[in-house]
PDB file of C-alpha atoms in Angstrom:
ATOM      1  CA  MET A 695     -14.148 -15.054  14.078  1.00 51.00           C
ATOM      2  CA  SER A 696     -16.872 -14.859  11.387  1.00 56.00           C
ATOM      3  CA  ASP A 697     -16.799 -16.814   8.134  1.00 74.00           C
ATOM      4  CA  GLN A 698     -17.687 -13.568   6.343  1.00 87.00           C
ATOM      5  CA  PRO A 699     -14.821 -11.185   5.516  1.00 92.00           C
ATOM      6  CA  PRO A 700     -14.856  -7.967   7.556  1.00 93.00           C
ATOM      7  CA  ARG A 701     -16.324  -5.067   5.578  1.00 93.00           C
ATOM      8  CA  VAL A 702     -14.397  -1.831   6.075  1.00 93.00           C
ATOM      9  CA  PHE A 703     -15.129   1.724   4.881  1.00 93.00           C
ATOM     10  CA  VAL A 704     -12.148   4.077   4.417  1.00 92.00           C
ATOM     11  CA  SER A 705     -12.876   7.694   5.368  1.00 90.00           C
ATOM     12  CA  TYR A 706     -10.137  10.148   4.306  1.00 90.00           C
ATOM     13  CA  SER A 707      -9.534  13.525   2.724  1.00 88.00           C
ATOM     14  CA  HIS A 708      -7.964  13.939  -0.715  1.00 90.00           C
ATOM     15  CA  ASP A 709      -5.003  15.966   0.586  1.00 88.00           C
ATOM     16  CA  THR A 710      -2.457  15.212  -2.171  1.00 93.00           C
ATOM     17  CA  ASP A 711      -1.883  12.631  -4.895  1.00 94.00           C
ATOM     18  CA  ALA A 712       0.817  11.074  -2.695  1.00 94.00           C
ATOM     19  CA  HIS A 713      -1.657  10.700   0.197  1.00 93.00           C
ATOM     20  CA  LYS A 714      -4.321   9.192  -2.101  1.00 93.00           C
ATOM     21  CA  HIS A 715      -1.698   6.697  -3.305  1.00 95.00           C
ATOM     22  CA  TRP A 716      -0.788   5.830   0.322  1.00 95.00           C
ATOM     23  CA  VAL A 717      -4.448   5.123   1.079  1.00 94.00           C
ATOM     24  CA  LEU A 718      -4.817   3.071  -2.139  1.00 95.00           C
ATOM     25  CA  THR A 719      -1.741   0.967  -1.286  1.00 94.00           C
ATOM     26  CA  LEU A 720      -3.003   0.277   2.257  1.00 95.00           C
ATOM     27  CA  ALA A 721      -6.498  -0.603   0.996  1.00 94.00           C
ATOM     28  CA  SER A 722      -5.125  -2.892  -1.742  1.00 95.00           C
ATOM     29  CA  ARG A 723      -3.054  -4.836   0.776  1.00 95.00           C
ATOM     30  CA  LEU A 724      -6.026  -5.172   3.131  1.00 95.00           C
ATOM     31  CA  VAL A 725      -8.113  -6.631   0.283  1.00 95.00           C
ATOM     32  CA  ALA A 726      -5.327  -9.100  -0.501  1.00 93.00           C
ATOM     33  CA  ASN A 727      -5.440 -10.144   3.167  1.00 93.00           C
ATOM     34  CA  GLY A 728      -9.161 -10.905   3.184  1.00 93.00           C
ATOM     35  CA  VAL A 729     -10.729  -7.535   4.085  1.00 93.00           C
ATOM     36  CA  ASP A 730     -13.652  -6.283   1.962  1.00 95.00           C
ATOM     37  CA  VAL A 731     -12.666  -2.597   1.616  1.00 94.00           C
ATOM     38  CA  ILE A 732     -15.093   0.121   0.487  1.00 92.00           C
ATOM     39  CA  LEU A 733     -12.956   2.826  -1.169  1.00 92.00           C
ATOM     40  CA  ASP A 734     -14.038   5.695  -3.383  1.00 90.00           C
ATOM     41  CA  GLN A 735     -11.021   5.226  -5.684  1.00 92.00           C
ATOM     42  CA  TRP A 736     -12.442   1.940  -6.996  1.00 92.00           C
ATOM     43  CA  ASP A 737     -16.098   2.000  -5.923  1.00 91.00           C
ATOM     44  CA  LEU A 738     -17.094   5.380  -7.412  1.00 87.00           C
ATOM     45  CA  THR A 739     -17.552   6.152 -11.117  1.00 84.00           C
ATOM     46  CA  LEU A 740     -18.386   9.337 -12.980  1.00 86.00           C
ATOM     47  CA  GLY A 741     -21.977  10.291 -12.151  1.00 84.00           C
ATOM     48  CA  SER A 742     -22.042   8.423  -8.829  1.00 82.00           C
ATOM     49  CA  ASP A 743     -24.137   9.844  -5.997  1.00 82.00           C
ATOM     50  CA  LEU A 744     -21.443  10.778  -3.455  1.00 81.00           C
ATOM     51  CA  PRO A 745     -23.697  11.336  -0.378  1.00 79.00           C
ATOM     52  CA  ARG A 746     -25.470   8.012  -1.041  1.00 85.00           C
ATOM     53  CA  PHE A 747     -22.085   6.265  -1.380  1.00 83.00           C
ATOM     54  CA  MET A 748     -20.973   7.666   1.990  1.00 82.00           C
ATOM     55  CA  GLU A 749     -24.263   6.834   3.746  1.00 82.00           C
ATOM     56  CA  LEU A 750     -24.451   3.252   2.466  1.00 86.00           C
ATOM     57  CA  GLY A 751     -20.735   2.656   3.000  1.00 80.00           C
ATOM     58  CA  LEU A 752     -20.656   3.991   6.543  1.00 80.00           C
ATOM     59  CA  THR A 753     -23.875   2.313   7.687  1.00 83.00           C
ATOM     60  CA  GLY A 754     -23.152  -1.006   5.966  1.00 85.00           C
ATOM     61  CA  ALA A 755     -19.529  -1.438   7.063  1.00 88.00           C
ATOM     62  CA  ASP A 756     -18.424  -3.483  10.059  1.00 90.00           C
ATOM     63  CA  ARG A 757     -15.568  -1.077  10.787  1.00 90.00           C
ATOM     64  CA  VAL A 758     -14.507   2.382   9.588  1.00 90.00           C
ATOM     65  CA  LEU A 759     -10.911   3.502   9.086  1.00 93.00           C
ATOM     66  CA  ALA A 760     -10.711   7.272   9.664  1.00 90.00           C
ATOM     67  CA  ILE A 761      -7.401   8.407   8.119  1.00 92.00           C
ATOM     68  CA  CYS A 762      -6.536  11.357  10.352  1.00 92.00           C
ATOM     69  CA  THR A 763      -4.213  13.720   8.517  1.00 90.00           C
ATOM     70  CA  ASP A 764      -3.943  17.415   9.372  1.00 90.00           C
ATOM     71  CA  PRO A 765      -6.504  18.416   6.676  1.00 88.00           C
ATOM     72  CA  TYR A 766      -8.888  15.604   7.709  1.00 88.00           C
ATOM     73  CA  VAL A 767      -8.878  16.788  11.341  1.00 86.00           C
ATOM     74  CA  ALA A 768      -9.370  20.419  10.268  1.00 86.00           C
ATOM     75  CA  LYS A 769     -12.303  19.554   7.984  1.00 84.00           C
ATOM     76  CA  ALA A 770     -13.971  17.341  10.590  1.00 81.00           C
ATOM     77  CA  ASN A 771     -13.649  19.968  13.331  1.00 81.00           C
ATOM     78  CA  GLY A 772     -14.598  22.805  10.984  1.00 79.00           C
ATOM     79  CA  GLY A 773     -17.580  21.075   9.401  1.00 71.00           C
ATOM     80  CA  ARG A 774     -16.304  21.285   5.812  1.00 66.00           C
ATOM     81  CA  GLY A 775     -16.676  19.009   2.782  1.00 59.00           C
ATOM     82  CA  GLY A 776     -17.313  15.282   2.555  1.00 59.00           C
ATOM     83  CA  VAL A 777     -15.325  14.656   5.731  1.00 65.00           C
ATOM     84  CA  ALA A 778     -17.854  16.728   7.687  1.00 54.00           C
ATOM     85  CA  TYR A 779     -20.743  14.765   6.122  1.00 58.00           C
ATOM     86  CA  GLU A 780     -19.127  11.486   7.126  1.00 66.00           C
ATOM     87  CA  LYS A 781     -18.498  12.914  10.619  1.00 62.00           C
ATOM     88  CA  MET A 782     -22.221  13.692  10.956  1.00 61.00           C
ATOM     89  CA  ILE A 783     -23.172  10.103  10.106  1.00 64.00           C
ATOM     90  CA  LEU A 784     -20.522   8.625  12.400  1.00 63.00           C
ATOM     91  CA  SER A 785     -21.391  10.981  15.263  1.00 57.00           C
ATOM     92  CA  GLY A 786     -25.009   9.840  15.107  1.00 53.00           C
ATOM     93  CA  GLN A 787     -23.911   6.227  15.369  1.00 51.00           C
ATOM     94  CA  LEU A 788     -21.652   7.032  18.321  1.00 47.00           C
ATOM     95  CA  MET A 789     -24.518   8.760  20.134  1.00 47.00           C
ATOM     96  CA  ARG A 790     -26.649   5.625  19.784  1.00 52.00           C
ATOM     97  CA  ASP A 791     -23.868   3.457  21.235  1.00 47.00           C
ATOM     98  CA  VAL A 792     -20.994   5.328  22.903  1.00 46.00           C
ATOM     99  CA  SER A 793     -19.240   2.035  23.675  1.00 45.00           C
ATOM    100  CA  ALA A 794     -19.033   1.018  20.001  1.00 61.00           C
ATOM    101  CA  ASP A 795     -15.544   0.458  18.611  1.00 79.00           C
ATOM    102  CA  ARG A 796     -16.483   0.503  14.920  1.00 83.00           C
ATOM    103  CA  ILE A 797     -14.305   3.522  14.132  1.00 86.00           C
ATOM    104  CA  ILE A 798     -10.533   3.008  14.053  1.00 91.00           C
ATOM    105  CA  PRO A 799      -8.611   6.302  13.794  1.00 92.00           C
ATOM    106  CA  VAL A 800      -5.444   5.947  11.666  1.00 93.00           C
ATOM    107  CA  VAL A 801      -2.902   8.754  12.162  1.00 93.00           C
ATOM    108  CA  ILE A 802      -0.604   9.714   9.243  1.00 93.00           C
ATOM    109  CA  ASN A 803       0.879  13.035   8.046  1.00 88.00           C
ATOM    110  CA  ASN A 804      -0.388  14.654  11.239  1.00 88.00           C
ATOM    111  CA  THR A 805       1.388  17.398  13.222  1.00 85.00           C
ATOM    112  CA  HIS A 806      -1.466  18.313  15.603  1.00 81.00           C
ATOM    113  CA  PRO A 807      -0.783  17.983  19.362  1.00 82.00           C
ATOM    114  CA  MET A 808      -4.293  16.461  19.379  1.00 85.00           C
ATOM    115  CA  PRO A 809      -4.102  14.246  16.277  1.00 88.00           C
ATOM    116  CA  LEU A 810      -7.793  13.213  16.232  1.00 88.00           C
ATOM    117  CA  PRO A 811     -10.909  15.236  15.400  1.00 85.00           C
ATOM    118  CA  THR A 812     -12.906  16.245  18.464  1.00 81.00           C
ATOM    119  CA  PHE A 813     -15.656  13.673  17.945  1.00 80.00           C
ATOM    120  CA  LEU A 814     -13.024  10.880  18.067  1.00 83.00           C
ATOM    121  CA  SER A 815     -10.749  12.421  20.710  1.00 80.00           C
ATOM    122  CA  THR A 816     -11.423   9.689  23.301  1.00 80.00           C
ATOM    123  CA  ARG A 817     -10.717   6.812  20.918  1.00 84.00           C
ATOM    124  CA  LEU A 818      -7.560   4.714  20.785  1.00 88.00           C
ATOM    125  CA  TYR A 819      -5.785   5.155  17.467  1.00 90.00           C
ATOM    126  CA  ILE A 820      -3.089   3.449  15.397  1.00 92.00           C
ATOM    127  CA  ASP A 821      -0.128   5.598  14.347  1.00 93.00           C
ATOM    128  CA  PHE A 822       1.463   5.078  10.901  1.00 94.00           C
ATOM    129  CA  SER A 823       3.604   8.234  11.120  1.00 91.00           C
ATOM    130  CA  ASP A 824       6.899   6.346  11.555  1.00 91.00           C
ATOM    131  CA  GLU A 825       7.663   4.561   8.250  1.00 89.00           C
ATOM    132  CA  THR A 826      10.155   2.231   9.975  1.00 90.00           C
ATOM    133  CA  LYS A 827       7.282   0.793  12.040  1.00 91.00           C
ATOM    134  CA  TYR A 828       4.859   0.381   9.106  1.00 92.00           C
ATOM    135  CA  GLU A 829       4.923  -3.435   9.100  1.00 91.00           C
ATOM    136  CA  ALA A 830       4.312  -3.647  12.863  1.00 90.00           C
ATOM    137  CA  ARG A 831       1.397  -1.200  12.637  1.00 92.00           C
ATOM    138  CA  TYR A 832      -0.044  -3.061   9.634  1.00 93.00           C
ATOM    139  CA  ALA A 833       0.168  -6.369  11.528  1.00 91.00           C
ATOM    140  CA  GLU A 834      -1.712  -4.753  14.422  1.00 91.00           C
ATOM    141  CA  LEU A 835      -4.400  -3.424  12.076  1.00 93.00           C
ATOM    142  CA  ILE A 836      -4.988  -6.673  10.142  1.00 92.00           C
ATOM    143  CA  HIS A 837      -5.236  -8.644  13.395  1.00 92.00           C
ATOM    144  CA  GLU A 838      -7.806  -6.150  14.695  1.00 91.00           C
ATOM    145  CA  LEU A 839      -9.946  -6.228  11.545  1.00 92.00           C
ATOM    146  CA  HIS A 840     -10.067 -10.028  11.569  1.00 91.00           C
ATOM    147  CA  GLY A 841     -10.826 -10.123  15.300  1.00 88.00           C
ATOM    148  CA  GLU A 842      -7.570 -11.869  16.171  1.00 86.00           C
ATOM    149  CA  LYS A 843      -5.743 -10.484  19.193  1.00 79.00           C
ATOM    150  CA  ILE A 844      -2.095  -9.770  18.418  1.00 73.00           C
ATOM    151  CA  LYS A 845      -1.390 -10.030  22.150  1.00 75.00           C
ATOM    152  CA  PRO A 846      -4.007 -12.469  23.538  1.00 76.00           C
ATOM    153  CA  ARG A 847      -4.595 -12.643  27.280  1.00 78.00           C
ATOM    154  CA  PRO A 848      -2.544 -15.545  28.667  1.00 81.00           C
ATOM    155  CA  PRO A 849      -4.327 -18.291  30.619  1.00 80.00           C
ATOM    156  CA  LEU A 850      -4.483 -17.887  34.382  1.00 78.00           C
ATOM    157  CA  GLY A 851      -1.994 -20.222  36.018  1.00 75.00           C
ATOM    158  CA  LYS A 852      -2.488 -22.131  39.246  1.00 79.00           C
ATOM    159  CA  ASN A 853       0.903 -21.310  40.705  1.00 76.00           C
ATOM    160  CA  PRO A 854       2.540 -17.937  39.933  1.00 68.00           C
ATOM    161  CA  PHE A 855       5.997 -19.387  40.667  1.00 70.00           C
ATOM    162  CA  ARG A 856       5.710 -22.152  38.080  1.00 70.00           C
ATOM    163  CA  VAL A 857       3.716 -20.555  35.334  1.00 64.00           C
ATOM    164  CA  SER A 858       5.350 -20.560  31.900  1.00 64.00           C
ATOM    165  CA  PRO A 859       5.360 -17.423  29.768  1.00 64.00           C
ATOM    166  CA  PRO A 860       2.585 -17.373  27.169  1.00 64.00           C
ATOM    167  CA  PRO A 861       3.591 -18.336  23.641  1.00 63.00           C
ATOM    168  CA  LEU A 862       4.488 -15.430  21.406  1.00 57.00           C
ATOM    169  CA  SER A 863       2.098 -14.526  18.647  1.00 56.00           C
ATOM    170  CA  PRO A 864       3.399 -15.836  15.300  1.00 51.00           C
ATOM    171  CA  VAL A 865       4.908 -13.284  12.984  1.00 50.00           C
ATOM    172  CA  LEU A 866       2.644 -12.553  10.041  1.00 49.00           C
ATOM    173  CA  SER A 867       3.879 -14.104   6.814  1.00 45.00           C
ATOM    174  CA  PHE A 868       2.409 -12.391   3.771  1.00 52.00           C
ATOM    175  CA  GLY A 869       2.452 -13.999   0.336  1.00 61.00           C
ATOM    176  CA  PRO A 870       3.020 -12.523  -3.130  1.00 66.00           C
ATOM    177  CA  GLU A 871       0.403  -9.808  -2.530  1.00 69.00           C
ATOM    178  CA  ARG A 872       3.040  -8.021  -0.441  1.00 80.00           C
ATOM    179  CA  TYR A 873       5.119  -7.510  -3.592  1.00 88.00           C
ATOM    180  CA  VAL A 874       2.629  -5.242  -5.362  1.00 89.00           C
ATOM    181  CA  MET A 875       2.451  -1.461  -5.810  1.00 87.00           C
ATOM    182  CA  PRO A 876      -0.729  -0.516  -7.731  1.00 88.00           C
ATOM    183  CA  GLY A 877       0.070   3.147  -8.448  1.00 86.00           C
ATOM    184  CA  ILE A 878       0.910   4.611 -11.879  1.00 89.00           C
ATOM    185  CA  ARG A 879       4.205   5.982 -10.566  1.00 91.00           C
ATOM    186  CA  GLY A 880       6.308   5.554  -7.439  1.00 90.00           C
ATOM    187  CA  THR A 881       9.464   4.118  -5.899  1.00 93.00           C
ATOM    188  CA  VAL A 882       9.916   0.459  -4.934  1.00 92.00           C
ATOM    189  CA  THR A 883      12.448  -1.164  -2.589  1.00 93.00           C
ATOM    190  CA  PHE A 884      12.229  -4.927  -2.177  1.00 91.00           C
ATOM    191  CA  ASP A 885      14.357  -7.998  -1.453  1.00 92.00           C
ATOM    192  CA  PHE A 886      14.700  -9.698  -4.840  1.00 93.00           C
ATOM    193  CA  GLU A 887      15.731 -12.962  -3.183  1.00 92.00           C
ATOM    194  CA  ASN A 888      12.058 -13.237  -2.129  1.00 91.00           C
ATOM    195  CA  ASN A 889       9.026 -13.990  -4.349  1.00 90.00           C
ATOM    196  CA  ASN A 890      11.354 -15.350  -7.088  1.00 91.00           C
ATOM    197  CA  GLY A 891      12.611 -11.814  -7.697  1.00 92.00           C
ATOM    198  CA  ARG A 892       9.157 -10.746  -8.890  1.00 93.00           C
ATOM    199  CA  PHE A 893       7.499  -7.394  -8.074  1.00 94.00           C
ATOM    200  CA  VAL A 894       4.283  -6.199  -9.735  1.00 93.00           C
ATOM    201  CA  VAL A 895       3.759  -2.490 -10.363  1.00 93.00           C
ATOM    202  CA  GLY A 896       0.473  -1.074 -11.645  1.00 88.00           C
ATOM    203  CA  ALA A 897      -2.871  -2.876 -11.663  1.00 85.00           C
ATOM    204  CA  GLY A 898      -5.434  -4.168 -14.171  1.00 85.00           C
ATOM    205  CA  ASP A 899      -4.496  -3.316 -17.760  1.00 88.00           C
ATOM    206  CA  TYR A 900      -1.510  -1.371 -16.365  1.00 89.00           C
ATOM    207  CA  ALA A 901      -0.015  -4.340 -14.463  1.00 90.00           C
ATOM    208  CA  PHE A 902       3.688  -5.143 -15.019  1.00 94.00           C
ATOM    209  CA  PRO A 903       5.201  -8.217 -13.301  1.00 94.00           C
ATOM    210  CA  THR A 904       8.851  -7.089 -13.253  1.00 95.00           C
ATOM    211  CA  ARG A 905      11.524  -9.601 -12.329  1.00 95.00           C
ATOM    212  CA  TRP A 906      15.066  -9.030 -11.021  1.00 95.00           C
ATOM    213  CA  SER A 907      18.177 -11.069 -10.185  1.00 94.00           C
ATOM    214  CA  GLY A 908      21.462 -10.192  -8.476  1.00 91.00           C
ATOM    215  CA  MET A 909      24.626  -9.441 -10.400  1.00 89.00           C
ATOM    216  CA  SER A 910      26.937  -7.033  -8.521  1.00 90.00           C
ATOM    217  CA  GLN A 911      26.791  -4.003  -6.241  1.00 87.00           C
ATOM    218  CA  ARG A 912      26.553  -1.755  -9.292  1.00 93.00           C
ATOM    219  CA  SER A 913      24.527  -3.920 -11.689  1.00 94.00           C
ATOM    220  CA  ILE A 914      21.426  -6.111 -11.656  1.00 95.00           C
ATOM    221  CA  TYR A 915      19.649  -8.353 -14.160  1.00 95.00           C
ATOM    222  CA  ALA A 916      16.195  -7.388 -15.436  1.00 96.00           C
ATOM    223  CA  LEU A 917      14.357 -10.534 -16.618  1.00 95.00           C
ATOM    224  CA  MET A 918      11.333 -11.333 -18.740  1.00 94.00           C
ATOM    225  CA  SER A 919       8.486 -13.033 -16.895  1.00 89.00           C
ATOM    226  CA  THR A 920       5.009 -14.338 -17.655  1.00 88.00           C
ATOM    227  CA  GLY A 921       2.712 -11.365 -18.214  1.00 86.00           C
ATOM    228  CA  LEU A 922       5.204  -9.283 -20.202  1.00 93.00           C
ATOM    229  CA  ARG A 923       5.614  -8.829 -23.953  1.00 93.00           C
ATOM    230  CA  CYS A 924       9.212  -7.547 -24.044  1.00 94.00           C
ATOM    231  CA  LEU A 925      11.861  -5.518 -22.241  1.00 95.00           C
ATOM    232  CA  ALA A 926      14.749  -3.272 -23.308  1.00 95.00           C
ATOM    233  CA  ARG A 927      17.603  -1.235 -21.839  1.00 96.00           C
ATOM    234  CA  ALA A 928      17.076   2.473 -22.539  1.00 95.00           C
ATOM    235  CA  VAL A 929      20.599   3.131 -23.802  1.00 94.00           C
ATOM    236  CA  GLY A 930      21.808   6.711 -23.328  1.00 93.00           C
ATOM    237  CA  MET A 931      18.830   7.801 -21.206  1.00 94.00           C
ATOM    238  CA  SER A 932      19.607   9.232 -17.763  1.00 93.00           C
ATOM    239  CA  GLU A 933      16.057  10.203 -16.747  1.00 95.00           C
ATOM    240  CA  ILE A 934      12.692   8.579 -17.438  1.00 95.00           C
ATOM    241  CA  THR A 935      11.354  11.905 -18.711  1.00 94.00           C
ATOM    242  CA  ASP A 936      14.053  11.881 -21.438  1.00 94.00           C
ATOM    243  CA  ILE A 937      12.367   8.923 -23.167  1.00 94.00           C
ATOM    244  CA  GLY A 938      10.268  10.059 -26.120  1.00 93.00           C
ATOM    245  CA  ASP A 939       9.876   6.726 -27.938  1.00 94.00           C
ATOM    246  CA  ALA A 940      10.058   3.443 -26.014  1.00 93.00           C
ATOM    247  CA  GLU A 941      10.035   1.473 -29.273  1.00 93.00           C
ATOM    248  CA  ALA A 942      13.442   2.892 -30.229  1.00 93.00           C
ATOM    249  CA  PHE A 943      15.296   0.439 -27.976  1.00 95.00           C
ATOM    250  CA  ASP A 944      16.359  -3.159 -28.654  1.00 95.00           C
ATOM    251  CA  THR A 945      13.919  -5.783 -27.318  1.00 93.00           C
ATOM    252  CA  SER A 946      15.623  -8.891 -28.746  1.00 94.00           C
ATOM    253  CA  SER A 947      16.826 -10.294 -25.392  1.00 94.00           C
ATOM    254  CA  ASN A 948      14.878 -11.705 -22.447  1.00 94.00           C
ATOM    255  CA  THR A 949      17.634 -10.669 -20.014  1.00 94.00           C
ATOM    256  CA  ARG A 950      19.351  -7.298 -19.623  1.00 95.00           C
ATOM    257  CA  ALA A 951      22.221  -6.303 -17.331  1.00 95.00           C
ATOM    258  CA  ILE A 952      21.299  -2.907 -15.894  1.00 95.00           C
ATOM    259  CA  ASP A 953      23.791  -0.599 -14.169  1.00 95.00           C
ATOM    260  CA  LEU A 954      22.963   1.834 -11.368  1.00 94.00           C
ATOM    261  CA  GLY A 955      21.175   4.849 -12.821  1.00 95.00           C
ATOM    262  CA  GLU A 956      20.120   3.030 -16.005  1.00 96.00           C
ATOM    263  CA  ILE A 957      16.540   2.606 -17.170  1.00 96.00           C
ATOM    264  CA  VAL A 958      14.598  -0.492 -18.271  1.00 97.00           C
ATOM    265  CA  ILE A 959      11.611  -0.319 -20.623  1.00 97.00           C
ATOM    266  CA  TRP A 960       8.928  -3.020 -20.211  1.00 95.00           C
ATOM    267  CA  GLN A 961       5.806  -3.646 -22.318  1.00 95.00           C
ATOM    268  CA  ASN A 962       2.808  -5.682 -21.176  1.00 94.00           C
ATOM    269  CA  PRO A 963       0.358  -7.659 -23.367  1.00 93.00           C
ATOM    270  CA  LYS A 964      -2.096  -4.720 -23.331  1.00 92.00           C
ATOM    271  CA  GLY A 965       0.462  -2.581 -25.158  1.00 92.00           C
ATOM    272  CA  TYR A 966       1.286  -0.208 -22.272  1.00 93.00           C
ATOM    273  CA  TYR A 967       4.865   0.759 -21.415  1.00 96.00           C
ATOM    274  CA  LEU A 968       6.653   0.921 -18.062  1.00 95.00           C
ATOM    275  CA  ALA A 969       9.977   2.689 -17.405  1.00 96.00           C
ATOM    276  CA  THR A 970      12.022   1.754 -14.314  1.00 97.00           C
ATOM    277  CA  LYS A 971      15.221   3.500 -13.200  1.00 96.00           C
ATOM    278  CA  VAL A 972      17.583   1.555 -10.919  1.00 96.00           C
ATOM    279  CA  GLU A 973      18.342   3.827  -7.952  1.00 95.00           C
ATOM    280  CA  ALA A 974      20.176   1.504  -5.519  1.00 94.00           C
ATOM    281  CA  ILE A 975      21.397  -2.098  -5.202  1.00 94.00           C
ATOM    282  CA  LYS A 976      22.328  -4.130  -2.105  1.00 93.00           C
ATOM    283  CA  LEU A 977      23.740  -7.676  -2.058  1.00 92.00           C
ATOM    284  CA  ARG A 978      23.757 -10.007   0.918  1.00 89.00           C
ATOM    285  CA  SER A 979      26.784 -11.768  -0.596  1.00 87.00           C
ATOM    286  CA  HIS A 980      28.705  -8.471  -0.332  1.00 87.00           C
ATOM    287  CA  GLY A 981      27.964  -7.834   3.337  1.00 88.00           C
ATOM    288  CA  ASP A 982      24.612  -6.070   3.123  1.00 89.00           C
ATOM    289  CA  PRO A 983      21.859  -7.281   5.518  1.00 90.00           C
ATOM    290  CA  CYS A 984      19.672  -8.279   2.547  1.00 91.00           C
ATOM    291  CA  SER A 985      19.631  -8.261  -1.252  1.00 92.00           C
ATOM    292  CA  GLU A 986      17.563  -5.266  -2.324  1.00 94.00           C
ATOM    293  CA  VAL A 987      16.906  -3.237  -5.435  1.00 95.00           C
ATOM    294  CA  THR A 988      15.382   0.220  -5.343  1.00 95.00           C
ATOM    295  CA  PHE A 989      13.821   1.552  -8.527  1.00 96.00           C
ATOM    296  CA  SER A 990      11.608   4.486  -9.435  1.00 95.00           C
ATOM    297  CA  TYR A 991       8.973   3.886 -12.090  1.00 95.00           C
ATOM    298  CA  VAL A 992       6.413   5.519 -14.366  1.00 95.00           C
ATOM    299  CA  ILE A 993       3.676   3.820 -16.429  1.00 93.00           C
ATOM    300  CA  ASP A 994       2.773   5.441 -19.777  1.00 93.00           C
ATOM    301  CA  GLN A 995      -1.027   5.310 -19.932  1.00 89.00           C
ATOM    302  CA  SER A 996      -1.221   6.520 -23.537  1.00 89.00           C
ATOM    303  CA  LYS A 997       0.475   3.528 -25.260  1.00 89.00           C
ATOM    304  CA  THR A 998       2.621   6.039 -27.218  1.00 90.00           C
ATOM    305  CA  GLY A 999       5.840   5.008 -25.489  1.00 90.00           C
ATOM    306  CA  SER A1000       6.559   8.616 -24.558  1.00 93.00           C
ATOM    307  CA  PHE A1001       7.452   9.582 -20.972  1.00 93.00           C
ATOM    308  CA  THR A1002       8.322  13.218 -21.692  1.00 89.00           C
ATOM    309  CA  THR A1003       5.173  14.670 -20.118  1.00 76.00           C
TER     310      THR A1003
END
């Protein structure tokens, strides 16, 4: 295992905003777990030379994640767009060393019987299609990128009748970086008994460290935390898009009891507003397997406090 962090280039097609957000979330978590990720969403600016970015990224990376969606496979096989350009570079590298394992195909949103582009068809891939197995697949990926076998070969014993089973690999334990969703909008489900009830949505100037605490199966507390200016309950609002002026609501309390379906307004020190709607609540004390809150959210990037658009 090298002292230098693994450098990884993410090759993908811009299928939809939801897919771009999925890639951004995966890349952000990899960075938090010590992987130096090259990603166009944060490494490119207006006026950047796209072919040069792809060439330098692909040739300078230790590994390449090829996110194989249906459109990605079609573009790679059909020789279209930036995916085809990246395929050309990667194919040249494969021809120089057919045994190289630099490219890791990642399958998501893929309905093809052959889920990989032709030039990668013989490669082993990791499948993120089943959301219920996301954590297991992520553990497999992070082990691979850091060169740590998730299932190491056990030592050869002297007597097959007395050999003990090899120790199980420890379960990955991720810190606060697991409780982050960097997108401008989305839906969050997390166990608020973990991480002191804290979950960060947004990133940079748009970051909001929300905090939650259990109350009942139909209500939950929204709490002020370090990194916030104020919070308020959006009284009378049933949808986030109904809110035309976030400043119209009372911000005099640091704690608000929020019922199912109600909306909380948060403001960060940069002056941006966040609206969160409580969609579901579970309580371990009431027989649920864990204590979870599910909320949808939108960040107003204009500082006007309006979520109507």
